[in-house]
């Protein structure tokens, strides 16, 4: 994963809400905590010392509970919110130095955004909504119609072009939102809790759609969510935020197996690990087989797949392959061990964290 | 000793009781000390002050407002010099284009037909012409003012008291300074009074409508790099349109109310008949003209409401 170029580099980003953020920033840098800052100066620490590399062509998921600052963070990437301090480098350029015209160009051509509440234009048709980015650039309807129709077809909305957003269901409205972002042909897609407002089944559909689109288009996606299952399903790189600071970031499988602190342990303890963990995360890289081999499994298979293949027999061993090449061995015993969180969450941790 | 003192004081006049203490108003203070001005000096001073700046003021205002006179004269001349068999179908056509409802067109035809049948056609058309011109100018001026207000909280704070005052001043009071400034025979005198009175709702509702646009939609417009101009014409004004149309409806209703009062300063139309009814105690003339105004009000209200409903239907709540 580290072989991909960095598309967006966030460096020492701070955001403080209040009357005099610069003065408050000094105090935060001197070590004042979020509750103290609120108590003593009536400033809210939104983001504190964020350093994240967002890599080209991958999906970076930023996860946190409500109030953790994740929606604030994503709005810094296209400057819908101005930071108090720090740098946001897109393709190596600090976008905080951009003037209004450059910023507009960034938003029109290089970044697109999908919103939690869809934020479609109620007075425009589905087609006109999908073509927003093109329309804003000054492209005439006759020219953008084909492009917008193509993307609407791609997200499964062929035939709805002339309807108005209020005539569509929530899931369909968000499909328009995604088509609108895709039609801009930007390399970067920002998705702010894009599926959180949808019903669970529709949410799963939309996640599958996104995975499918991403396999085809390889956009740089920044996805915000409060749902760990969703995060694990979509993420190539996972960033966990709490109280405006990054608690842990890295490869999702790694975070799941090696949670850095009790907050994350508590989080991951609720997860169906068999469905999320992949064979490559629990296999042993070895030379020869340690015993009788029951069969072969792909390294990207989930543990759930393997359990169903093995029919629950924990004495079996499997060969692990990648693109048909042998890369290691999976012992069913290791698999079963991995299903239990390394350090089970103690009761009351969540209470302790929020206190 | 005290008896003597009491005798000395009470001999001429009874001692002033606290009960009769006057409020220290200007007139009371003037009685005690002649150098303090009386209350009537205030009104006189105001009048004198106004008279002093009057010439300079009308030097500026007269040319600026002259187009209003031309427009009103033009509209009145046109509507009276065009034969009824052109004017009435034209009005019905406008009704249809605005409201897209044959039922309403029939209703408007019946109302105008009734007014014409009882020989009130000319008066009604004069009133309509004045309302069209004034309401048009109200929208032309009011919508940009409302937009300006919605973009700046400072402008909103500054303009709202002015609007409150315009709305609460008794309509007759507008006429007084205008009579000093302009000649009573000029149409712009009542034109200005009507516009001042009727412009308030369209300003207020434009401001409100734009401020009520869903912030999420505005954020999306920003996120896709819309310029301020694209946002205003492409998002804010279209989404505020139902509110703006409600403001236009109110503006038209209020200009109709004012056009009756403005007949005091030579505005032609049905108001003249109402005034005649009051002056000469001609009960029938006044009542029939009053009912004619009610008919006009119903027509104007229904037509603007129907167009409002059409705007609403095409964009519903949506967001």
mmCIF file of C-alpha atoms in Angstrom, chain B residues 10-277:
data_model
loop_
_atom_site.group_PDB
_atom_site.id
_atom_site.type_symbol
_atom_site.label_atom_id
_atom_site.label_comp_id
_atom_site.label_asym_id
_atom_site.label_seq_id
_atom_site.Cartn_x
_atom_site.Cartn_y
_atom_site.Cartn_z
ATOM 1 C CA UNK B 10 -53.110 82.039 52.229
ATOM 2 C CA UNK B 11 -54.472 85.500 52.055
ATOM 3 C CA UNK B 12 -54.070 86.026 48.293
ATOM 4 C CA UNK B 13 -54.296 82.513 46.788
ATOM 5 C CA UNK B 14 -54.765 78.962 48.071
ATOM 6 C CA UNK B 15 -51.476 77.034 48.294
ATOM 7 C CA UNK B 16 -50.849 74.957 45.088
ATOM 8 C CA UNK B 17 -51.546 71.327 45.927
ATOM 9 C CA UNK B 18 -49.229 68.520 44.893
ATOM 10 C CA UNK B 19 -52.334 66.996 43.319
ATOM 11 C CA UNK B 20 -52.290 69.612 40.547
ATOM 12 C CA UNK B 21 -48.574 69.352 39.724
ATOM 13 C CA UNK B 22 -48.342 69.594 35.922
ATOM 14 C CA UNK B 23 -46.127 67.219 33.943
ATOM 15 C CA UNK B 24 -42.976 69.133 33.013
ATOM 16 C CA UNK B 25 -43.873 69.295 29.347
ATOM 17 C CA UNK B 26 -42.541 71.941 26.979
ATOM 18 C CA UNK B 27 -45.708 74.032 27.266
ATOM 19 C CA UNK B 28 -45.694 73.892 31.094
ATOM 20 C CA UNK B 29 -42.005 74.764 31.255
ATOM 21 C CA UNK B 30 -42.582 77.616 28.782
ATOM 22 C CA UNK B 31 -45.192 79.026 31.140
ATOM 23 C CA UNK B 32 -42.641 79.075 33.939
ATOM 24 C CA UNK B 33 -39.770 80.305 31.810
ATOM 25 C CA UNK B 34 -40.425 82.038 28.508
ATOM 26 C CA UNK B 35 -37.104 81.113 26.963
ATOM 27 C CA UNK B 36 -37.977 77.421 26.759
ATOM 28 C CA UNK B 37 -39.687 76.663 23.403
ATOM 29 C CA UNK B 38 -43.269 75.555 23.189
ATOM 30 C CA UNK B 39 -44.380 72.229 21.721
ATOM 31 C CA UNK B 40 -45.826 73.868 18.644
ATOM 32 C CA UNK B 41 -42.335 75.210 17.895
ATOM 33 C CA UNK B 42 -41.324 71.580 17.366
ATOM 34 C CA UNK B 43 -43.899 70.928 14.669
ATOM 35 C CA UNK B 44 -43.269 74.371 13.244
ATOM 36 C CA UNK B 45 -39.515 73.779 13.233
ATOM 37 C CA UNK B 46 -39.979 70.438 11.509
ATOM 38 C CA UNK B 47 -42.155 72.067 8.897
ATOM 39 C CA UNK B 48 -39.719 74.930 8.426
ATOM 40 C CA UNK B 49 -36.803 72.520 8.186
ATOM 41 C CA UNK B 50 -38.610 70.496 5.574
ATOM 42 C CA UNK B 51 -39.505 73.616 3.620
ATOM 43 C CA UNK B 52 -35.860 74.717 3.747
ATOM 44 C CA UNK B 53 -34.539 71.516 2.203
ATOM 45 C CA UNK B 54 -37.586 71.068 -0.031
ATOM 46 C CA UNK B 55 -36.194 72.886 -3.039
ATOM 47 C CA UNK B 56 -32.878 71.086 -2.922
ATOM 48 C CA UNK B 57 -34.657 67.766 -2.361
ATOM 49 C CA UNK B 58 -37.051 68.156 -5.238
ATOM 50 C CA UNK B 59 -34.167 69.278 -7.453
ATOM 51 C CA UNK B 60 -32.711 65.799 -6.918
ATOM 52 C CA UNK B 61 -35.882 63.740 -6.598
ATOM 53 C CA UNK B 62 -37.890 65.319 -9.376
ATOM 54 C CA UNK B 63 -35.707 64.199 -12.295
ATOM 55 C CA UNK B 64 -35.048 60.780 -10.732
ATOM 56 C CA UNK B 65 -38.738 60.064 -10.316
ATOM 57 C CA UNK B 66 -39.852 61.593 -13.583
ATOM 58 C CA UNK B 67 -39.806 58.228 -15.421
ATOM 59 C CA UNK B 68 -42.437 57.062 -12.928
ATOM 60 C CA UNK B 69 -44.765 59.805 -14.136
ATOM 61 C CA UNK B 70 -44.103 58.868 -17.735
ATOM 62 C CA UNK B 71 -44.730 55.195 -17.034
ATOM 63 C CA UNK B 72 -47.977 55.869 -15.186
ATOM 64 C CA UNK B 73 -49.210 58.307 -17.827
ATOM 65 C CA UNK B 74 -48.199 55.899 -20.565
ATOM 66 C CA UNK B 75 -49.939 52.962 -18.925
ATOM 67 C CA UNK B 76 -53.117 54.957 -18.277
ATOM 68 C CA UNK B 77 -53.161 56.347 -21.810
ATOM 69 C CA UNK B 78 -52.521 52.953 -23.386
ATOM 70 C CA UNK B 79 -55.170 51.078 -21.436
ATOM 71 C CA UNK B 80 -57.822 53.753 -22.061
ATOM 72 C CA UNK B 81 -57.025 54.259 -25.742
ATOM 73 C CA UNK B 82 -57.009 50.602 -26.622
ATOM 74 C CA UNK B 83 -60.450 49.230 -27.431
ATOM 75 C CA UNK B 84 -61.994 46.975 -24.799
ATOM 76 C CA UNK B 85 -62.121 44.059 -27.212
ATOM 77 C CA UNK B 86 -58.331 44.056 -27.259
ATOM 78 C CA UNK B 87 -57.664 44.859 -23.599
ATOM 79 C CA UNK B 88 -59.977 42.224 -22.093
ATOM 80 C CA UNK B 89 -58.699 39.301 -24.225
ATOM 81 C CA UNK B 90 -55.127 40.463 -23.531
ATOM 82 C CA UNK B 91 -55.773 40.367 -19.785
ATOM 83 C CA UNK B 92 -57.340 36.911 -20.107
ATOM 84 C CA UNK B 93 -54.325 35.727 -22.077
ATOM 85 C CA UNK B 94 -51.989 36.983 -19.347
ATOM 86 C CA UNK B 95 -54.154 35.201 -16.772
ATOM 87 C CA UNK B 96 -53.865 31.969 -18.696
ATOM 88 C CA UNK B 97 -50.105 32.209 -19.094
ATOM 89 C CA UNK B 98 -49.580 32.961 -15.424
ATOM 90 C CA UNK B 99 -52.070 30.514 -13.959
ATOM 91 C CA UNK B 100 -52.593 27.868 -16.677
ATOM 92 C CA UNK B 101 -56.169 27.332 -15.555
ATOM 93 C CA UNK B 102 -59.232 27.758 -17.760
ATOM 94 C CA UNK B 103 -61.497 27.967 -14.730
ATOM 95 C CA UNK B 104 -59.641 31.009 -13.483
ATOM 96 C CA UNK B 105 -59.717 32.616 -16.935
ATOM 97 C CA UNK B 106 -63.494 32.192 -16.929
ATOM 98 C CA UNK B 107 -63.741 33.736 -13.476
ATOM 99 C CA UNK B 108 -61.619 36.735 -14.456
ATOM 100 C CA UNK B 109 -63.704 37.185 -17.643
ATOM 101 C CA UNK B 110 -66.894 37.163 -15.570
ATOM 102 C CA UNK B 111 -65.565 39.720 -13.083
ATOM 103 C CA UNK B 112 -64.261 42.140 -15.719
ATOM 104 C CA UNK B 113 -67.422 41.622 -17.734
ATOM 105 C CA UNK B 114 -69.544 42.521 -14.715
ATOM 106 C CA UNK B 115 -67.513 45.664 -14.015
ATOM 107 C CA UNK B 116 -67.765 46.714 -17.656
ATOM 108 C CA UNK B 117 -71.462 45.925 -17.736
ATOM 109 C CA UNK B 118 -72.149 48.404 -14.910
ATOM 110 C CA UNK B 119 -70.004 51.004 -16.707
ATOM 111 C CA UNK B 120 -67.076 50.801 -14.315
ATOM 112 C CA UNK B 121 -64.729 49.499 -17.018
ATOM 113 C CA UNK B 122 -62.647 52.671 -17.375
ATOM 114 C CA UNK B 123 -62.251 53.189 -13.642
ATOM 115 C CA UNK B 124 -61.275 49.559 -13.103
ATOM 116 C CA UNK B 125 -58.745 49.658 -15.936
ATOM 117 C CA UNK B 126 -57.178 52.855 -14.556
ATOM 118 C CA UNK B 127 -56.783 51.169 -11.178
ATOM 119 C CA UNK B 128 -55.304 48.068 -12.798
ATOM 120 C CA UNK B 129 -52.876 50.122 -14.883
ATOM 121 C CA UNK B 130 -51.598 51.939 -11.807
ATOM 122 C CA UNK B 131 -51.225 48.665 -9.887
ATOM 123 C CA UNK B 132 -49.361 46.990 -12.753
ATOM 124 C CA UNK B 133 -46.856 49.828 -13.008
ATOM 125 C CA UNK B 134 -46.339 50.179 -9.258
ATOM 126 C CA UNK B 135 -46.180 46.446 -8.499
ATOM 127 C CA UNK B 136 -43.731 45.966 -11.368
ATOM 128 C CA UNK B 137 -41.484 48.694 -9.964
ATOM 129 C CA UNK B 138 -41.827 47.232 -6.452
ATOM 130 C CA UNK B 139 -40.533 43.874 -7.708
ATOM 131 C CA UNK B 140 -37.839 45.547 -9.784
ATOM 132 C CA UNK B 141 -36.526 47.438 -6.752
ATOM 133 C CA UNK B 142 -37.597 45.144 -3.935
ATOM 134 C CA UNK B 143 -36.061 41.860 -5.075
ATOM 135 C CA UNK B 144 -32.511 43.279 -5.369
ATOM 136 C CA UNK B 145 -32.903 45.009 -1.982
ATOM 137 C CA UNK B 146 -34.097 41.725 -0.477
ATOM 138 C CA UNK B 147 -31.163 39.882 -2.026
ATOM 139 C CA UNK B 148 -28.755 42.463 -0.617
ATOM 140 C CA UNK B 149 -30.354 42.083 2.801
ATOM 141 C CA UNK B 150 -30.050 38.309 2.722
ATOM 142 C CA UNK B 151 -26.328 38.499 2.019
ATOM 143 C CA UNK B 152 -25.360 40.791 4.866
ATOM 144 C CA UNK B 153 -26.587 40.739 8.433
ATOM 145 C CA UNK B 154 -25.568 44.379 8.834
ATOM 146 C CA UNK B 155 -27.751 45.407 5.883
ATOM 147 C CA UNK B 156 -30.598 43.388 7.342
ATOM 148 C CA UNK B 157 -30.284 45.097 10.715
ATOM 149 C CA UNK B 158 -30.234 48.507 9.012
ATOM 150 C CA UNK B 159 -33.168 47.911 6.661
ATOM 151 C CA UNK B 160 -35.622 46.096 8.940
ATOM 152 C CA UNK B 161 -36.451 49.183 11.086
ATOM 153 C CA UNK B 162 -37.092 51.172 7.900
ATOM 154 C CA UNK B 163 -39.427 48.446 6.637
ATOM 155 C CA UNK B 164 -41.178 48.316 10.012
ATOM 156 C CA UNK B 165 -41.723 52.051 9.872
ATOM 157 C CA UNK B 166 -43.006 52.006 6.285
ATOM 158 C CA UNK B 167 -45.411 49.249 7.226
ATOM 159 C CA UNK B 168 -46.790 50.889 10.371
ATOM 160 C CA UNK B 169 -46.989 54.537 9.277
ATOM 161 C CA UNK B 170 -50.634 55.295 8.545
ATOM 162 C CA UNK B 171 -50.905 55.383 4.721
ATOM 163 C CA UNK B 172 -52.166 58.972 4.743
ATOM 164 C CA UNK B 173 -48.955 60.155 6.382
ATOM 165 C CA UNK B 174 -46.931 59.219 3.296
ATOM 166 C CA UNK B 175 -48.876 61.706 1.287
ATOM 167 C CA UNK B 176 -48.064 64.781 3.408
ATOM 168 C CA UNK B 177 -44.359 65.291 2.612
ATOM 169 C CA UNK B 178 -44.945 64.146 -0.967
ATOM 170 C CA UNK B 179 -47.506 66.886 -1.480
ATOM 171 C CA UNK B 180 -44.863 69.431 -0.503
ATOM 172 C CA UNK B 181 -42.269 67.918 -2.816
ATOM 173 C CA UNK B 182 -44.236 67.355 -5.990
ATOM 174 C CA UNK B 183 -47.089 68.988 -7.771
ATOM 175 C CA UNK B 184 -50.400 67.323 -6.892
ATOM 176 C CA UNK B 185 -51.308 67.013 -10.558
ATOM 177 C CA UNK B 186 -48.364 64.733 -11.247
ATOM 178 C CA UNK B 187 -48.921 60.964 -11.213
ATOM 179 C CA UNK B 188 -45.558 60.272 -9.592
ATOM 180 C CA UNK B 189 -46.909 61.699 -6.347
ATOM 181 C CA UNK B 190 -49.280 58.787 -5.816
ATOM 182 C CA UNK B 191 -46.901 56.421 -7.598
ATOM 183 C CA UNK B 192 -44.231 57.008 -4.972
ATOM 184 C CA UNK B 193 -46.725 56.696 -2.122
ATOM 185 C CA UNK B 194 -47.986 53.371 -3.474
ATOM 186 C CA UNK B 195 -44.484 52.010 -4.051
ATOM 187 C CA UNK B 196 -43.269 53.013 -0.588
ATOM 188 C CA UNK B 197 -46.268 51.358 1.003
ATOM 189 C CA UNK B 198 -46.347 48.198 -1.103
ATOM 190 C CA UNK B 199 -42.653 47.398 -1.523
ATOM 191 C CA UNK B 200 -42.228 46.093 2.034
ATOM 192 C CA UNK B 201 -43.531 42.511 1.671
ATOM 193 C CA UNK B 202 -41.550 41.726 -1.462
ATOM 194 C CA UNK B 203 -38.326 42.884 0.232
ATOM 195 C CA UNK B 204 -39.061 40.962 3.428
ATOM 196 C CA UNK B 205 -40.038 37.741 1.714
ATOM 197 C CA UNK B 206 -37.120 37.826 -0.742
ATOM 198 C CA UNK B 207 -34.754 38.151 2.195
ATOM 199 C CA UNK B 208 -36.550 35.419 4.131
ATOM 200 C CA UNK B 209 -36.782 33.109 1.134
ATOM 201 C CA UNK B 210 -33.070 33.284 0.403
ATOM 202 C CA UNK B 211 -32.155 32.825 4.040
ATOM 203 C CA UNK B 212 -34.384 29.754 4.241
ATOM 204 C CA UNK B 213 -32.626 27.931 1.392
ATOM 205 C CA UNK B 214 -31.295 24.629 2.775
ATOM 206 C CA UNK B 215 -27.665 25.232 3.887
ATOM 207 C CA UNK B 216 -26.810 21.696 2.747
ATOM 208 C CA UNK B 217 -27.720 22.651 -0.815
ATOM 209 C CA UNK B 218 -25.617 25.802 -0.588
ATOM 210 C CA UNK B 219 -22.727 23.720 0.723
ATOM 211 C CA UNK B 220 -23.068 21.389 -2.268
ATOM 212 C CA UNK B 221 -23.039 24.411 -4.579
ATOM 213 C CA UNK B 222 -19.808 25.576 -2.906
ATOM 214 C CA UNK B 223 -18.272 22.115 -3.007
ATOM 215 C CA UNK B 224 -18.744 21.987 -6.776
ATOM 216 C CA UNK B 225 -17.093 25.365 -7.225
ATOM 217 C CA UNK B 226 -20.080 27.582 -8.066
ATOM 218 C CA UNK B 227 -19.345 31.298 -8.179
ATOM 219 C CA UNK B 228 -21.482 33.653 -6.091
ATOM 220 C CA UNK B 229 -23.372 34.664 -9.211
ATOM 221 C CA UNK B 230 -24.045 31.050 -10.225
ATOM 222 C CA UNK B 231 -25.221 30.325 -6.692
ATOM 223 C CA UNK B 232 -27.532 33.343 -6.630
ATOM 224 C CA UNK B 233 -29.232 32.818 -9.979
ATOM 225 C CA UNK B 234 -28.887 29.048 -10.174
ATOM 226 C CA UNK B 235 -29.767 28.061 -6.621
ATOM 227 C CA UNK B 236 -30.838 30.765 -4.189
ATOM 228 C CA UNK B 237 -33.313 32.764 -6.262
ATOM 229 C CA UNK B 238 -34.993 29.686 -7.822
ATOM 230 C CA UNK B 239 -35.351 28.061 -4.405
ATOM 231 C CA UNK B 240 -36.594 31.289 -2.847
ATOM 232 C CA UNK B 241 -39.102 31.770 -5.667
ATOM 233 C CA UNK B 242 -42.152 30.471 -3.751
ATOM 234 C CA UNK B 243 -41.464 33.008 -0.998
ATOM 235 C CA UNK B 244 -40.736 35.792 -3.482
ATOM 236 C CA UNK B 245 -44.015 35.043 -5.262
ATOM 237 C CA UNK B 246 -45.855 35.202 -1.936
ATOM 238 C CA UNK B 247 -44.240 38.617 -1.463
ATOM 239 C CA UNK B 248 -45.377 39.732 -4.921
ATOM 240 C CA UNK B 249 -48.915 38.661 -4.070
ATOM 241 C CA UNK B 250 -48.840 40.739 -0.868
ATOM 242 C CA UNK B 251 -47.303 43.683 -2.724
ATOM 243 C CA UNK B 252 -50.093 43.679 -5.294
ATOM 244 C CA UNK B 253 -52.738 43.516 -2.562
ATOM 245 C CA UNK B 254 -51.143 46.416 -0.709
ATOM 246 C CA UNK B 255 -50.846 48.573 -3.834
ATOM 247 C CA UNK B 256 -54.546 48.010 -4.384
ATOM 248 C CA UNK B 257 -55.234 49.252 -0.855
ATOM 249 C CA UNK B 258 -53.051 52.301 -1.376
ATOM 250 C CA UNK B 259 -54.387 53.193 -4.798
ATOM 251 C CA UNK B 260 -57.764 53.902 -3.158
ATOM 252 C CA UNK B 261 -56.228 56.228 -0.590
ATOM 253 C CA UNK B 262 -54.098 57.823 -3.286
ATOM 254 C CA UNK B 263 -57.247 59.044 -4.997
ATOM 255 C CA UNK B 264 -57.028 61.840 -2.426
ATOM 256 C CA UNK B 265 -54.064 63.129 -4.427
ATOM 257 C CA UNK B 266 -55.626 62.743 -7.863
ATOM 258 C CA UNK B 267 -54.966 59.063 -8.550
ATOM 259 C CA UNK B 268 -57.628 58.034 -11.062
ATOM 260 C CA UNK B 269 -59.630 54.831 -10.853
ATOM 261 C CA UNK B 270 -62.217 53.237 -8.624
ATOM 262 C CA UNK B 271 -60.856 55.129 -5.611
ATOM 263 C CA UNK B 272 -62.203 58.358 -7.111
ATOM 264 C CA UNK B 273 -65.704 56.921 -6.969
ATOM 265 C CA UNK B 274 -65.243 55.814 -3.366
ATOM 266 C CA UNK B 275 -64.068 59.302 -2.519
ATOM 267 C CA UNK B 276 -67.094 60.783 -4.295
ATOM 268 C CA UNK B 277 -69.309 58.504 -2.247
#
